[in-house]
Short mmCIF file of C-alpha atoms in Angstrom, two decimals:
data_model
loop_
_atom_site.label_atom_id
_atom_site.label_comp_id
_atom_site.label_asym_id
_atom_site.label_seq_id
_atom_site.Cartn_x
_atom_site.Cartn_y
_atom_site.Cartn_z
CA MET A 1 -11.41 31.74 -34.24
CA GLY A 2 -9.98 28.30 -33.83
CA HIS A 3 -12.00 25.16 -33.20
CA ARG A 4 -12.95 25.01 -29.55
CA PRO A 5 -12.84 21.41 -28.26
CA SER A 6 -16.03 19.94 -26.66
CA ARG A 7 -16.30 20.19 -22.88
CA HIS A 8 -16.81 16.40 -23.20
CA SER A 9 -13.72 15.67 -25.19
CA HIS A 10 -11.51 14.66 -22.35
CA GLN A 11 -14.08 12.19 -20.99
CA ILE A 12 -14.71 10.84 -24.59
CA LYS A 13 -10.75 10.33 -24.85
CA LYS A 14 -10.73 8.43 -21.30
CA TYR A 15 -13.80 6.37 -22.40
CA GLN A 16 -12.25 5.42 -25.80
CA LYS A 17 -9.13 4.03 -23.81
CA PHE A 18 -11.43 2.20 -21.82
CA ILE A 19 -13.43 0.59 -24.49
CA ASP A 20 -10.28 -0.62 -26.11
CA THR A 21 -9.65 -2.77 -23.09
CA ARG A 22 -12.94 -4.21 -22.83
CA ALA A 23 -14.52 -7.54 -24.41
CA PRO A 24 -15.67 -6.88 -27.90
CA GLU A 25 -19.32 -7.89 -26.88
CA ILE A 26 -19.66 -4.53 -24.76
CA ARG A 27 -17.89 -2.18 -26.77
CA HIS A 28 -20.85 -1.18 -28.96
CA SER A 29 -22.97 -0.51 -25.98
CA VAL A 30 -20.29 1.53 -24.17
CA GLU A 31 -19.94 3.55 -27.49
CA VAL A 32 -23.58 4.49 -27.47
CA ALA A 33 -23.10 6.35 -24.20
CA ILE A 34 -19.94 8.11 -25.61
CA LYS A 35 -22.03 9.43 -28.66
CA GLY A 36 -24.79 10.73 -26.61
CA HIS A 37 -22.29 12.15 -24.02
CA ARG A 38 -24.23 10.72 -21.07
CA PHE A 39 -21.83 9.72 -18.46
CA MET A 40 -22.58 8.18 -15.03
CA ARG A 41 -19.38 6.70 -14.47
CA VAL A 42 -18.06 7.73 -10.96
CA LYS A 43 -14.22 7.39 -10.23
CA GLN A 44 -13.57 5.91 -6.74
CA PRO A 45 -10.27 5.92 -4.74
CA LYS A 46 -8.50 3.04 -3.92
CA GLY A 47 -10.34 1.69 -0.69
CA ALA A 48 -8.94 2.31 2.60
CA LYS A 49 -11.51 0.65 4.74
CA GLY A 50 -14.87 -0.71 4.97
CA SER A 51 -16.79 -2.52 1.99
CA LEU A 52 -15.11 -0.24 -0.70
CA LYS A 53 -11.64 -1.76 0.29
CA TRP A 54 -12.76 -5.14 0.73
CA LEU A 55 -14.95 -5.55 -2.60
CA GLN A 56 -12.05 -3.93 -4.67
CA ARG A 57 -9.47 -6.54 -3.10
CA ALA A 58 -12.23 -9.43 -3.84
CA VAL A 59 -12.67 -8.53 -7.63
CA GLU A 60 -9.15 -8.11 -8.11
CA ARG A 61 -7.43 -10.67 -5.92
CA ARG A 62 -9.93 -13.26 -4.71
CA PRO A 63 -12.87 -13.28 -7.49
CA ASP A 64 -13.43 -16.98 -6.04
CA LEU A 65 -15.05 -15.50 -3.05
CA LEU A 66 -17.58 -13.85 -5.26
CA GLN A 67 -18.37 -16.82 -7.27
CA PRO A 68 -21.35 -18.96 -6.22
CA ASP A 69 -21.46 -22.61 -7.37
CA ASP A 70 -24.57 -22.24 -9.20
CA ILE A 71 -23.75 -19.22 -11.36
CA PRO A 72 -21.70 -19.67 -14.74
CA GLN A 73 -18.25 -17.97 -14.30
CA ILE A 74 -18.53 -14.18 -13.65
CA GLU A 75 -16.48 -11.67 -15.67
CA TRP A 76 -16.29 -8.68 -13.30
CA ARG A 77 -16.61 -5.27 -15.21
CA SER A 78 -16.50 -3.03 -12.00
CA PRO A 79 -14.84 -2.01 -9.91
CA LEU A 80 -11.50 -2.49 -11.87
CA LYS A 81 -7.95 -0.85 -10.93
CA SER A 82 -7.47 -0.03 -14.80
CA ASP A 83 -10.90 1.82 -14.88
CA ASP A 84 -10.05 4.01 -11.77
CA TYR A 85 -12.28 1.53 -9.48
CA ALA A 86 -15.14 3.21 -11.10
CA GLU A 87 -18.66 2.58 -10.33
CA TYR A 88 -21.70 2.89 -12.63
CA ARG A 89 -25.19 3.88 -12.60
CA ASP A 90 -28.15 4.80 -14.79
CA ARG A 91 -27.54 4.45 -18.52
CA ASP A 92 -24.03 3.64 -17.76
CA PHE A 93 -24.66 0.75 -15.76
CA LEU A 94 -26.86 -0.85 -18.45
CA ASN A 95 -24.18 -0.16 -21.08
CA LEU A 96 -21.58 -1.97 -18.96
CA VAL A 97 -23.42 -5.04 -18.77
CA GLY A 98 -24.74 -5.13 -22.29
CA CYS A 99 -28.31 -3.84 -21.72
CA ALA A 100 -28.21 -0.34 -23.52
CA GLN A 101 -31.20 -1.21 -25.43
CA HIS A 102 -33.33 -0.98 -22.34
CA ALA A 103 -31.97 2.74 -21.56
CA ASP A 104 -35.06 4.53 -22.56
CA ALA A 105 -37.48 2.08 -20.61
CA LEU A 106 -35.17 2.85 -17.38
CA SER A 107 -35.97 6.66 -17.78
CA ASP A 108 -39.57 5.80 -17.63
CA PHE A 109 -39.21 3.74 -14.52
CA TRP A 110 -36.75 5.70 -12.52
CA PRO A 111 -35.21 9.25 -12.78
CA ARG A 112 -31.63 10.07 -13.26
CA GLY A 113 -29.31 9.35 -10.15
CA GLY A 114 -30.44 5.86 -9.61
CA PRO A 115 -28.44 3.27 -7.58
CA GLN A 116 -24.86 3.28 -7.97
CA TRP A 117 -23.64 -0.34 -8.26
CA ASP A 118 -20.76 -1.13 -5.85
CA ALA A 119 -19.68 -3.83 -8.45
CA LEU A 120 -20.96 -5.06 -12.01
CA GLY A 121 -20.41 -8.37 -13.71
CA VAL A 122 -21.83 -10.61 -16.34
CA SER A 123 -22.19 -14.47 -16.65
CA GLU A 124 -23.59 -16.60 -19.28
CA THR A 125 -27.04 -16.21 -17.68
CA GLY A 126 -26.98 -12.58 -17.42
CA PRO A 127 -25.93 -9.34 -15.45
CA VAL A 128 -24.60 -9.48 -12.08
CA LEU A 129 -25.42 -6.40 -9.77
CA VAL A 130 -23.64 -6.22 -6.29
CA GLU A 131 -24.52 -4.20 -3.24
CA ALA A 132 -21.84 -4.79 -0.70
CA LYS A 133 -21.78 -4.16 3.10
CA ALA A 134 -18.94 -4.37 5.96
CA HIS A 135 -20.96 -3.35 9.19
CA ILE A 136 -24.60 -3.16 10.05
CA PRO A 137 -25.11 0.69 10.06
CA GLU A 138 -24.31 0.44 6.28
CA PHE A 139 -27.64 -1.30 6.07
CA PHE A 140 -30.04 1.56 7.27
CA SER A 141 -30.78 4.53 5.01
CA SER A 142 -33.28 7.23 5.22
CA ARG A 143 -36.06 8.07 2.62
CA THR A 144 -35.42 9.56 -0.78
CA ALA A 145 -34.13 12.82 -1.00
CA ALA A 146 -35.39 13.33 -4.54
CA THR A 147 -37.52 16.32 -5.40
CA GLU A 148 -40.73 16.59 -7.37
CA PRO A 149 -41.39 15.24 -9.94
CA SER A 150 -38.66 12.58 -9.67
CA LYS A 151 -40.00 11.82 -5.88
CA HIS A 152 -43.29 10.97 -7.49
CA ARG A 153 -41.70 8.76 -9.90
CA ILE A 154 -39.67 6.81 -7.36
CA GLU A 155 -42.54 6.22 -5.01
CA SER A 156 -44.79 5.06 -7.88
CA SER A 157 -42.12 2.62 -9.05
CA LEU A 158 -41.42 1.25 -5.54
CA ARG A 159 -45.19 0.91 -4.51
CA LYS A 160 -45.55 -1.06 -7.95
CA VAL A 161 -42.72 -3.35 -7.23
CA ALA A 162 -43.78 -4.00 -3.57
CA ILE A 163 -47.42 -4.79 -4.52
CA ASP A 164 -45.98 -7.23 -7.28
CA LEU A 165 -43.92 -8.96 -4.55
CA GLY A 166 -46.75 -9.25 -2.43
CA ALA A 167 -45.42 -6.87 0.44
CA THR A 168 -48.00 -5.97 2.80
CA ARG A 169 -46.74 -2.31 3.32
CA PRO A 170 -45.79 -0.89 0.09
CA ASP A 171 -46.23 2.62 1.11
CA LEU A 172 -43.16 2.41 3.51
CA TRP A 173 -40.95 1.40 0.48
CA SER A 174 -39.88 4.98 -0.10
CA GLU A 175 -39.88 5.77 3.65
CA ILE A 176 -37.37 3.19 5.21
CA TYR A 177 -34.67 1.02 4.09
CA PHE A 178 -34.74 3.12 0.88
CA GLN A 179 -31.30 1.80 -0.50
CA TYR A 180 -32.44 -1.82 0.15
CA CYS A 181 -35.77 -1.20 -1.76
CA ASN A 182 -34.27 0.48 -4.72
CA ARG A 183 -31.73 -2.37 -5.30
CA LEU A 184 -34.74 -4.87 -5.19
CA ALA A 185 -36.69 -2.54 -7.63
CA PHE A 186 -33.97 -2.22 -10.12
CA LEU A 187 -33.42 -6.19 -10.12
CA TRP A 188 -37.25 -6.35 -10.46
CA TRP A 189 -37.36 -3.88 -13.40
CA LEU A 190 -34.40 -5.83 -15.14
CA ARG A 191 -36.39 -9.17 -14.83
CA GLU A 192 -39.55 -7.51 -16.14
CA GLN A 193 -37.38 -6.47 -19.30
CA GLY A 194 -36.77 -9.94 -19.82
CA VAL A 195 -32.97 -9.56 -18.56
CA LYS A 196 -31.98 -12.75 -16.33
CA ALA A 197 -30.17 -10.52 -13.55
CA THR A 198 -28.90 -11.75 -10.34
CA LEU A 199 -28.66 -9.43 -7.34
CA PHE A 200 -25.55 -10.25 -4.96
CA TYR A 201 -25.73 -8.94 -1.33
CA VAL A 202 -21.98 -9.10 -0.53
CA CYS A 203 -21.67 -8.99 3.33
CA PHE A 204 -18.23 -9.13 4.46
CA LEU A 205 -17.28 -10.78 8.17
CA ASN A 206 -14.79 -9.76 10.72
CA ASP A 207 -13.92 -6.20 9.33
CA PRO A 208 -11.50 -5.11 12.31
CA ASP A 209 -11.70 -1.35 11.38
CA LEU A 210 -15.55 -1.23 11.65
CA ASN A 211 -16.32 -3.86 14.03
CA GLY A 212 -18.51 -5.94 11.48
CA PRO A 213 -20.22 -8.94 11.90
CA THR A 214 -18.33 -12.07 12.65
CA LYS A 215 -21.17 -14.65 11.48
CA PRO A 216 -23.63 -14.84 8.69
CA GLU A 217 -26.59 -15.17 11.13
CA THR A 218 -26.06 -11.43 12.18
CA TRP A 219 -26.49 -10.22 8.54
CA ASP A 220 -29.10 -12.66 7.99
CA ALA A 221 -31.07 -10.89 11.15
CA ALA A 222 -30.59 -7.50 9.49
CA PHE A 223 -32.24 -8.86 6.27
CA ALA A 224 -34.97 -10.35 8.11
CA SER A 225 -35.76 -7.22 10.16
CA ALA A 226 -35.90 -5.31 7.26
CA ASN A 227 -38.32 -7.57 5.21
CA TYR A 228 -40.48 -7.60 8.26
CA ALA A 229 -40.77 -3.78 8.50
CA LEU A 230 -41.44 -3.79 4.72
CA GLY A 231 -44.15 -6.32 4.81
CA LEU A 232 -42.05 -8.59 2.64
CA SER A 233 -42.15 -12.44 3.12
CA LYS A 234 -39.10 -14.55 2.99
CA ARG A 235 -40.03 -16.14 -0.16
CA HIS A 236 -41.22 -13.80 -2.85
CA LYS A 237 -41.01 -13.41 -6.84
CA LEU A 238 -37.27 -12.20 -6.76
CA SER A 239 -36.10 -14.74 -4.11
CA GLY A 240 -34.42 -17.14 -6.73
CA SER A 241 -32.63 -14.14 -8.28
CA ILE A 242 -30.81 -13.01 -4.98
CA LYS A 243 -27.66 -14.29 -3.55
CA TYR A 244 -26.20 -13.69 -0.18
CA LEU A 245 -22.29 -13.92 0.10
CA TYR A 246 -20.29 -13.68 3.18
CA PRO A 247 -16.49 -13.16 2.20
CA ASP A 248 -14.23 -13.33 5.22
CA VAL A 249 -11.97 -10.30 5.20
CA THR A 250 -9.05 -12.45 6.64
CA GLN A 251 -9.01 -14.05 3.22
CA LEU A 252 -8.51 -10.60 1.81
CA SER A 253 -6.11 -9.02 4.09
#
C-alpha cells in the first residue's frame, strides 16, 4: 500500500506558502504551528457589508485610518487579501504576532475557541489586537456558550481579571457583554506575560447599510454603559493600553 498523505498536508502546504510571504521575524513562530498541526486560522470572504467590509478595506487601502499618532508604525498581518482575509485565534494568533512562546500559558488561562481577532498587527512596542464594530447591536453579546470544564475556566479567568481591574461586579463578566469582557481579559493576560500589547476598538461611523452611529459620542456612550453594568471604572489598570478609533466609512467607499 502506498503512502497515504496526512489529512493536514493540504493545510500545511497553504501555510508554507503563507510563511514564504511573511516577514522573517515571524516565520519561526508560524512554523511552530505547522509542526504541531494546530490551526486556528479562519478564512473570511471579501466583506460585503458591516465591520468585516470596512476593516478589510481600511487595512488594505487606508491603514492611516488605523494608525494613532502615539503608536509606532503598525505592520498589519491580518486580515490580508493575500491570506484569504483570514482571522486568527488561540495559538495561531499568538504565532502571528510573534508570541508563540506564550502558547502553553494561554491554555492554562483560556480553553480553545477563544476570541477571533478582527485584525492583528505589530509595532515596535508590541502586538496590536483589534475588535471592530459598525453598528451598536454588534456591541452586545450573550453569556458564554462553553460547556464544563471550559466554562469554569472562563468564569474563573474573567473573575480574576475583573477583580484585578477593580470592577465591583466581577460575577457579571461571564453573563453580559461577554465579547467585550473576553477582549479585555486577553489584553490583561498578554500584559501579565510581559507583552506590551495594545487593544484597538475600531468603531466605524456612517455605515449606510447598517444605519451605524454618525458620531464618536454614540460609541462612547455604549462603552460607558457596558463599563457601568460591569462595575468597571473609566480609569483602570488597562486604560492606557486601549485605543478607540472612529474611522468614517465615507473615506473607504
